[in-house]
Short mmCIF file of C-alpha atoms in Angstrom, two decimals:
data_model
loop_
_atom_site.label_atom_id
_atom_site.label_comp_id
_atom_site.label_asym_id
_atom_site.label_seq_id
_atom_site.Cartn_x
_atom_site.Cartn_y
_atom_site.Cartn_z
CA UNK A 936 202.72 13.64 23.25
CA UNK A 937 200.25 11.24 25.02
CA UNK A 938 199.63 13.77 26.48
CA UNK A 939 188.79 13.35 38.09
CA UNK A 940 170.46 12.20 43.51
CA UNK A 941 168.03 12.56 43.39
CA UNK A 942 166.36 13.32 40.06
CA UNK A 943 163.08 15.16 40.29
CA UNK A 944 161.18 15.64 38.50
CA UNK A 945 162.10 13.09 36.00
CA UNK A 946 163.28 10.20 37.21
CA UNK A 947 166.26 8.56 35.38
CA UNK A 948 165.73 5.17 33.19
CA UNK A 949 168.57 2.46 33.63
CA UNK A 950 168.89 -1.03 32.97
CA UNK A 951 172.35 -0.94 33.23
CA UNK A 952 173.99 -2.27 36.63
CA UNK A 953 174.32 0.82 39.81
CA UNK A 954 176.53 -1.61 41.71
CA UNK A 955 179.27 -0.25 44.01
CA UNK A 956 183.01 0.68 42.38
CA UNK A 957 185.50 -1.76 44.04
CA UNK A 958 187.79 0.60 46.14
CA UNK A 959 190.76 -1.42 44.37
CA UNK A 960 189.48 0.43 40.79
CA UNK A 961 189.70 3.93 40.67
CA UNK A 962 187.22 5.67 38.56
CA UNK A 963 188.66 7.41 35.78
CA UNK A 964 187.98 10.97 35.13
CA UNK A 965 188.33 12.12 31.43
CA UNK A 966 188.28 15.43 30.32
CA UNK A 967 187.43 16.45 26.56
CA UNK A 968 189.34 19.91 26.62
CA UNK A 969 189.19 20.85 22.69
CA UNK A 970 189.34 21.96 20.32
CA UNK A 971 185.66 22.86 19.21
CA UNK A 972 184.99 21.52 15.45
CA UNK A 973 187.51 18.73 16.03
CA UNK A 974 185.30 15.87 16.12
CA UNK A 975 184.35 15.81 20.36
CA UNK A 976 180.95 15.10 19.36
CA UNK A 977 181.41 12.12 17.61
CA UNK A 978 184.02 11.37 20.15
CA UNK A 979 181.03 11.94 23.15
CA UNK A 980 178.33 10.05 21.29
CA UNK A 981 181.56 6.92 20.90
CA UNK A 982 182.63 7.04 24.71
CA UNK A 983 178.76 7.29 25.70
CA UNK A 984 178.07 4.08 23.95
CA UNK A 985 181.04 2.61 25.19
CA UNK A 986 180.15 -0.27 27.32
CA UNK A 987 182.97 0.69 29.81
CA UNK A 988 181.94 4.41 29.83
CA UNK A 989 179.28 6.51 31.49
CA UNK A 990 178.43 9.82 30.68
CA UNK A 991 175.78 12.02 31.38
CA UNK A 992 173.14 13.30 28.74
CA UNK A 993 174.54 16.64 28.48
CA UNK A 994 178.08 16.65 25.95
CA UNK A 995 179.29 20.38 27.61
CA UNK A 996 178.90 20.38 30.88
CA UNK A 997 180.73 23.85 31.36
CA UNK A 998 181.56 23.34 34.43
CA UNK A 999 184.89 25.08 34.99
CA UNK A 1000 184.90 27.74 32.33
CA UNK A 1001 181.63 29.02 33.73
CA UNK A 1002 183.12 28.77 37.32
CA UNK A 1003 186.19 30.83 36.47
CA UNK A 1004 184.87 33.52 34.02
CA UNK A 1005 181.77 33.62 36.16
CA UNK A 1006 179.54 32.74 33.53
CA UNK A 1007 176.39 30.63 35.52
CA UNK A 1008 173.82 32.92 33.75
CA UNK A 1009 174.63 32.02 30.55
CA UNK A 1010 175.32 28.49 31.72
CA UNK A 1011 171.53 28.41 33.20
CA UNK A 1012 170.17 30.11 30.16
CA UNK A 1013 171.81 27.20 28.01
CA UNK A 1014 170.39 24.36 30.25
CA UNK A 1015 166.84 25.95 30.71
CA UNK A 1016 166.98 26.06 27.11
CA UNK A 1017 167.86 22.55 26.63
CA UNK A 1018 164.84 21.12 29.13
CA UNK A 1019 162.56 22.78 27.29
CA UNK A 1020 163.88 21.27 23.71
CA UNK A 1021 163.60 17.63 25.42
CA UNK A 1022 160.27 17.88 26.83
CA UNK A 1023 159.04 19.01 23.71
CA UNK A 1024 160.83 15.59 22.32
CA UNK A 1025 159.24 13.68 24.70
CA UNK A 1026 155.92 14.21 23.97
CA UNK A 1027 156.36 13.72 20.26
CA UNK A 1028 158.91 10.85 20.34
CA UNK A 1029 158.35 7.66 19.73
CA UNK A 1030 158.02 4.81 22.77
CA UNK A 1031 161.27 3.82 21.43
CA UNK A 1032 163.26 6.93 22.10
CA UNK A 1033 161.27 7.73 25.35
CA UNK A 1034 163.70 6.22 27.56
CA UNK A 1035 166.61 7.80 26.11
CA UNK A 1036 164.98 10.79 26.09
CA UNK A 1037 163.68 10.84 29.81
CA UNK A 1038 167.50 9.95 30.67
CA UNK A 1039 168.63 12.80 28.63
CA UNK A 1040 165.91 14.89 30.69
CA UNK A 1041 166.98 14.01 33.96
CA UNK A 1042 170.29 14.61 33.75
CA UNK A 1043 169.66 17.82 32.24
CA UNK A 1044 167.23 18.98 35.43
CA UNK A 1045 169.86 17.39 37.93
CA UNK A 1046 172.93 19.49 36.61
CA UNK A 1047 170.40 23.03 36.17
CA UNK A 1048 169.90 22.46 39.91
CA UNK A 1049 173.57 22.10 40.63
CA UNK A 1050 174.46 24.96 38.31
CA UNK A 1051 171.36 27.29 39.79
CA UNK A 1052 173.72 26.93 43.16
CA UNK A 1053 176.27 29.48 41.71
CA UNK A 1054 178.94 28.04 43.58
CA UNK A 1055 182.30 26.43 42.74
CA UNK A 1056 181.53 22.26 44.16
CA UNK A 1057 184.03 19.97 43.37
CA UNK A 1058 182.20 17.47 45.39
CA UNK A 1059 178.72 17.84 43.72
CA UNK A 1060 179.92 17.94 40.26
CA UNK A 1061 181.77 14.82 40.70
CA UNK A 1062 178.67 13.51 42.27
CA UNK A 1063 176.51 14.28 39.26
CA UNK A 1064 179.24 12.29 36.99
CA UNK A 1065 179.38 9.86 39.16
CA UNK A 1066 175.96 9.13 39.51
CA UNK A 1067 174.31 6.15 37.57
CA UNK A 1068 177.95 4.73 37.10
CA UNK A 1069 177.35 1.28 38.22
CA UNK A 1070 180.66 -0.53 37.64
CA UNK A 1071 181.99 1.14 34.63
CA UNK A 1072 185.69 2.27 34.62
CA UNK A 1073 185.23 6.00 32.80
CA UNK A 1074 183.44 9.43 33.67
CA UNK A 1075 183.80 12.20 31.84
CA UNK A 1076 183.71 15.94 30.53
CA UNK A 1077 183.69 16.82 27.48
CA UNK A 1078 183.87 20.50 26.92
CA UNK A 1079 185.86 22.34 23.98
CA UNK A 1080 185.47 25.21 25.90
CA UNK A 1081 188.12 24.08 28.78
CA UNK A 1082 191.33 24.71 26.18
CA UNK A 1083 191.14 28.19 27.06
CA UNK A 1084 191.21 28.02 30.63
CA UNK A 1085 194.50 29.07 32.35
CA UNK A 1086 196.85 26.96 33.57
CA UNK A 1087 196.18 27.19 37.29
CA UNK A 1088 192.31 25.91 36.36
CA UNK A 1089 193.80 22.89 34.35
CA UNK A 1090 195.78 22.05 37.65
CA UNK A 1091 193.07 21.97 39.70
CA UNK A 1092 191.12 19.59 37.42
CA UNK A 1093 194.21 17.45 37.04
CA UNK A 1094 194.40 17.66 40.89
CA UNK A 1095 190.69 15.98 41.24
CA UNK A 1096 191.99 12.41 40.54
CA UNK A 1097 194.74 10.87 40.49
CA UNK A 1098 192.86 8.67 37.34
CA UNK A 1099 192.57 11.95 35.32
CA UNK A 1100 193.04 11.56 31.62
CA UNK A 1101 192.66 14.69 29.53
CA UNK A 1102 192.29 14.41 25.44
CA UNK A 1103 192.65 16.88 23.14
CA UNK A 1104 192.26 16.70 19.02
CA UNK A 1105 193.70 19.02 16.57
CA UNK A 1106 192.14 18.87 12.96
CA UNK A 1107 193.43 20.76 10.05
CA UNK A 1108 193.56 24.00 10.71
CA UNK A 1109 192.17 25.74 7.93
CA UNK A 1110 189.22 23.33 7.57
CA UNK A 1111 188.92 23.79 11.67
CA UNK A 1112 188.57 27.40 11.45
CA UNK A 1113 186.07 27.57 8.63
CA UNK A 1114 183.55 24.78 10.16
CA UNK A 1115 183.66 27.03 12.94
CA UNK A 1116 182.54 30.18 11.23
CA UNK A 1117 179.87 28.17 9.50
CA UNK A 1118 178.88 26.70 12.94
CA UNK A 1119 178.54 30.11 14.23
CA UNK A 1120 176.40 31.38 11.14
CA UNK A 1121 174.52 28.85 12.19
CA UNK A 1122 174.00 29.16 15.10
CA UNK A 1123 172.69 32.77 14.69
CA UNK A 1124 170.10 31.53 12.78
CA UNK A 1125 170.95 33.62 9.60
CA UNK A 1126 168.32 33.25 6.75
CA UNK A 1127 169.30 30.69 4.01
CA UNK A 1128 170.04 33.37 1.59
CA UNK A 1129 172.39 35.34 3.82
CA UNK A 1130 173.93 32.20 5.02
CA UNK A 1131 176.90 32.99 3.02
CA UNK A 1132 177.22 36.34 2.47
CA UNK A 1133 177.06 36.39 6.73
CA UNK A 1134 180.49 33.68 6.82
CA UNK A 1135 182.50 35.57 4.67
CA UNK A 1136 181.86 38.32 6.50
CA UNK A 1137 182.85 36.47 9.83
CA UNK A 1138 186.03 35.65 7.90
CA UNK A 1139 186.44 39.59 7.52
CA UNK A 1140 186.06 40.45 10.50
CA UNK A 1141 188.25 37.88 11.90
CA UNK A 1142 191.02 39.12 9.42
CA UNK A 1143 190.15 42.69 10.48
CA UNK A 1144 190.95 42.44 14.20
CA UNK A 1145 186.76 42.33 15.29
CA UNK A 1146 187.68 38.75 16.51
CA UNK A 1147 185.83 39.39 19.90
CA UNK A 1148 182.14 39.00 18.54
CA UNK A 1149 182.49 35.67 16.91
CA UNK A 1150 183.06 32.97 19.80
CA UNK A 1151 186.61 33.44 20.42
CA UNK A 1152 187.40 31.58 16.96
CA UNK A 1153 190.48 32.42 16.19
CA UNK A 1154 192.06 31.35 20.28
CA UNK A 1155 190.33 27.76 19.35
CA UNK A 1156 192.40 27.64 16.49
CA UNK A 1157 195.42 28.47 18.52
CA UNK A 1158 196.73 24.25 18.72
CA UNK A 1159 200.05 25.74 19.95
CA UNK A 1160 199.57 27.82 23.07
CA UNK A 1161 196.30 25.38 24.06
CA UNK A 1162 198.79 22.50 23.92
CA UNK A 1163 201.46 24.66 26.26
CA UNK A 1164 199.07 24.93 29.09
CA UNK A 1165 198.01 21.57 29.34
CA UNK A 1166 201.92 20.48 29.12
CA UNK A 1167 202.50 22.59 31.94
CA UNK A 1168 199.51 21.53 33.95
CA UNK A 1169 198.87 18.10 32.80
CA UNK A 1170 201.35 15.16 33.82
CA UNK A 1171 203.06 13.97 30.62
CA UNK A 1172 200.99 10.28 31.30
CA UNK A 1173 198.26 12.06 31.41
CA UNK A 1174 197.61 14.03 28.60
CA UNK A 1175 196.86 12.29 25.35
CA UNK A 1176 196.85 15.06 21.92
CA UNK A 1177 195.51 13.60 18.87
CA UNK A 1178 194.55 14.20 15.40
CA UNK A 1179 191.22 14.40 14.35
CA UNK A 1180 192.30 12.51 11.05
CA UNK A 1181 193.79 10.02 13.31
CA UNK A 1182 190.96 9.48 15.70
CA UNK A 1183 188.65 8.52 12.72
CA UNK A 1184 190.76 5.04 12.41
CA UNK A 1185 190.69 1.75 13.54
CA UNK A 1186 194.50 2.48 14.66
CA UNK A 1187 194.25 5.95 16.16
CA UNK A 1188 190.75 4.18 18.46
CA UNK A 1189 192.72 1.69 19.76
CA UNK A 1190 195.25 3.98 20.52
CA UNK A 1191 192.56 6.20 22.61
CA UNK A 1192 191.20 3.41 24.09
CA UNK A 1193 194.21 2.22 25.42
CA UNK A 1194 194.93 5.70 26.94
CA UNK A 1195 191.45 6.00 28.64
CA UNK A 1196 192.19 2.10 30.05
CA UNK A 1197 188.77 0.99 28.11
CA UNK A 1198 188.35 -2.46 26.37
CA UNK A 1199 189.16 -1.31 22.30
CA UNK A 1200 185.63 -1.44 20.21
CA UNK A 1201 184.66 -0.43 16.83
CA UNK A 1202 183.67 3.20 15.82
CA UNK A 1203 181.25 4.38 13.23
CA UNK A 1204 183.61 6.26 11.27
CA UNK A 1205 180.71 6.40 8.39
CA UNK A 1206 178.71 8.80 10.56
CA UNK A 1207 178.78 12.37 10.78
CA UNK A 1208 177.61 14.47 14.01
CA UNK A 1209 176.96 18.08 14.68
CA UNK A 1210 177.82 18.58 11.49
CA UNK A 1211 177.80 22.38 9.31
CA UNK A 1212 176.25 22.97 5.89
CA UNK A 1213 178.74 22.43 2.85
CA UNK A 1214 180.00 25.75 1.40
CA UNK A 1215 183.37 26.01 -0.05
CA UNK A 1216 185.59 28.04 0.43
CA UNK A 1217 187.09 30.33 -2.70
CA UNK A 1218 190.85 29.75 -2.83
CA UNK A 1219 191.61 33.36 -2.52
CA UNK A 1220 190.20 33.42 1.30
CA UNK A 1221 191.64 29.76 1.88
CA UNK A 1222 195.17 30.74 0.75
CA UNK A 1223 194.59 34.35 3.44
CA UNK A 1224 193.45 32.02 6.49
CA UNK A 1225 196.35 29.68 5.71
CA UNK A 1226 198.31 32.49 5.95
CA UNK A 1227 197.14 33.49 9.32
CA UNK A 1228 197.29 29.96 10.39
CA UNK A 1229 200.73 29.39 9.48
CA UNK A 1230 201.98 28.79 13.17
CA UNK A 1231 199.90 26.13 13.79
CA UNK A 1232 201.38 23.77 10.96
CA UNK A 1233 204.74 25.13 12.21
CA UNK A 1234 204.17 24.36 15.16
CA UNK A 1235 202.64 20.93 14.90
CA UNK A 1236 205.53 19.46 12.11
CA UNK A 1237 207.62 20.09 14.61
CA UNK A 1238 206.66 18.70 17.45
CA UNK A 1239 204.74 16.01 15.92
CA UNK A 1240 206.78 13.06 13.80
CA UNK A 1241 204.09 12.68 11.21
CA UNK A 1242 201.46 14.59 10.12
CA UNK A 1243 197.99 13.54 8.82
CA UNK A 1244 197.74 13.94 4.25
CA UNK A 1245 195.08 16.73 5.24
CA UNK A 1246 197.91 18.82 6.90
CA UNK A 1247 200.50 18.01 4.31
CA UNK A 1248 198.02 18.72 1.43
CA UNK A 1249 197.70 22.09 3.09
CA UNK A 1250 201.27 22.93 3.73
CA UNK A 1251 201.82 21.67 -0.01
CA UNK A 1252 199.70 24.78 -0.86
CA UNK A 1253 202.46 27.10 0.90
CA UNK A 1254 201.78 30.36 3.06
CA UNK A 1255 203.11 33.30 0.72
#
């Protein structure tokens, strides 16, 4: 499966061209929809470097998940959050990193104001990607969050251009599933000590049915029915679904590239970002949430010709 201002008050820092887009080259819009703890970091901080490429300093933008569950507040609470971590930055970086960092700051205060409008505008949001763009080819949104919107959301996106790419990556399940419960540990800033008594006792209450308080986890790990809406919203050219495993190679960049219509470069595949603190996980709870996985190896060996050696490993393991 290959599977659309004015900054006050910091003002943005560019030294990169804000030239006009020929009407002859449409803009592409790319969409990161998912799934979360599948390498779209590392996939943001590639395509923001990318000399084709421009992105904004914020990697989840939110946009249309807060639109159509209505969640602005949290949206708002999120962004204030974030100005306040990169002025803080600002005064105690180094005249190196300032520019970066009053970029990062002015994009963050131009999307709050757009987001403090509580409205749903199409026009403004593409406006804020747009803006800085110069002559580069690519725009984008990356947001994990997007893979569970319904299908008549993912129209509308795919709807906004007729240069809309969307990418999604699928990484082995099981170790998908458990960065995510350690990202959410985390992220509730659990003392060191209870750091691992608190994920196995995510993983309970995942097993137990008390899914709803940890992040949605287990619907992120749902590859199968995230892939079905975006087949049924997403033009077939359109849509590119990829392996984590196979994004982190030379061939499986150069097959994104070519997807996004961006120049192939070189990745640092060495690097790790947003990454989770190691802890392993004992074989008896690996073998139960490869159990309750099963349907997404199912599902992907057989749609997919090959699968990655993380997958097969797994599947080696069996499911009884």
């Amino acid at each position: 499966m290959t599977r659309a201002m004015v900054l006050q008050p910091a003002q943005r820092v560019t030294s990169r061209s804000s030239a006009s887009v020929r009407r002859e080259s449409p803009t592409t819009l790319m969409f990161g929809v998912g799934a979360p703890r599948c390498g779209t970091t590392w996939l943001h901080h590639f395509l923001a470097e990318h000399p084709d490429c421009h992105f904004r300093g914020i990697k989840e933008l939110h946009y249309f998940d807060a639109m159509h569950w209505r969640r602005t507040d949290w949206v708002l609470k999120r962004l204030e959050s974030e100005v306040r971590r990169i002025e803080w930055h600002a005064t105690a970086g180094s005249d190196l990193e300032r520019p970066k960092i009053l970029n990062a700051l002015a994009d963050t205060q131009e999307y709050l104001r757009l987001v403090r409008q509580r409205t749903d505008d199409r026009g403004a949001y593409s406006r804020f990607l747009l803006n800085g763009k110069g002559t580069r080819k690519l725009v984008g949104d990356i947001t994990p969050a997007y893979a569970l919107l319904p299908t008549s959301v993912l129209r509308d996106m795919a709807a906004m251009s007729g240069a809309s790419r969307f990418v999604y990556l699928m990484r082995e399940p099981v170790e998908r599933l458990w960065s995510h419960v350690r990202m959410a540990v985390r992220q509730a800033r659990t003392a060191t000590e209870d750091y691992e008594r608190h994920a196995f006792e995510i993983l309970a209450d995942l097993f137990a049915g008390r899914e709803e308080q940890h992040q949605q986890i287990l619907p992120y790990s749902d590859y199968a029915s995230a892939i079905g809406r975006l087949n049924e919203s997403v033009p077939t050219d359109r849509l590119l679904v990829m392996f984590t495993e196979d994004l982190y190679t030379p061939t499986g960049l150069r097959r994104l590239c070519k997807f996004l219509g961006i120049r192939p470069v070189r990745g640092d595949f060495a690097t790790k970002v947003n990454d989770t603190r190691l802890l392993s996980l004992p074989d008896e709870l690996r073998a139960e949430v490869r159990r309750h996985l099963r349907p997404q190896y199912e599902f992907a060996a057989k749609y997919f010709p090959s699968l990655p050696e993380a997958w097969q490993r797994t599947m080696s393991e069996g499911f009884a």
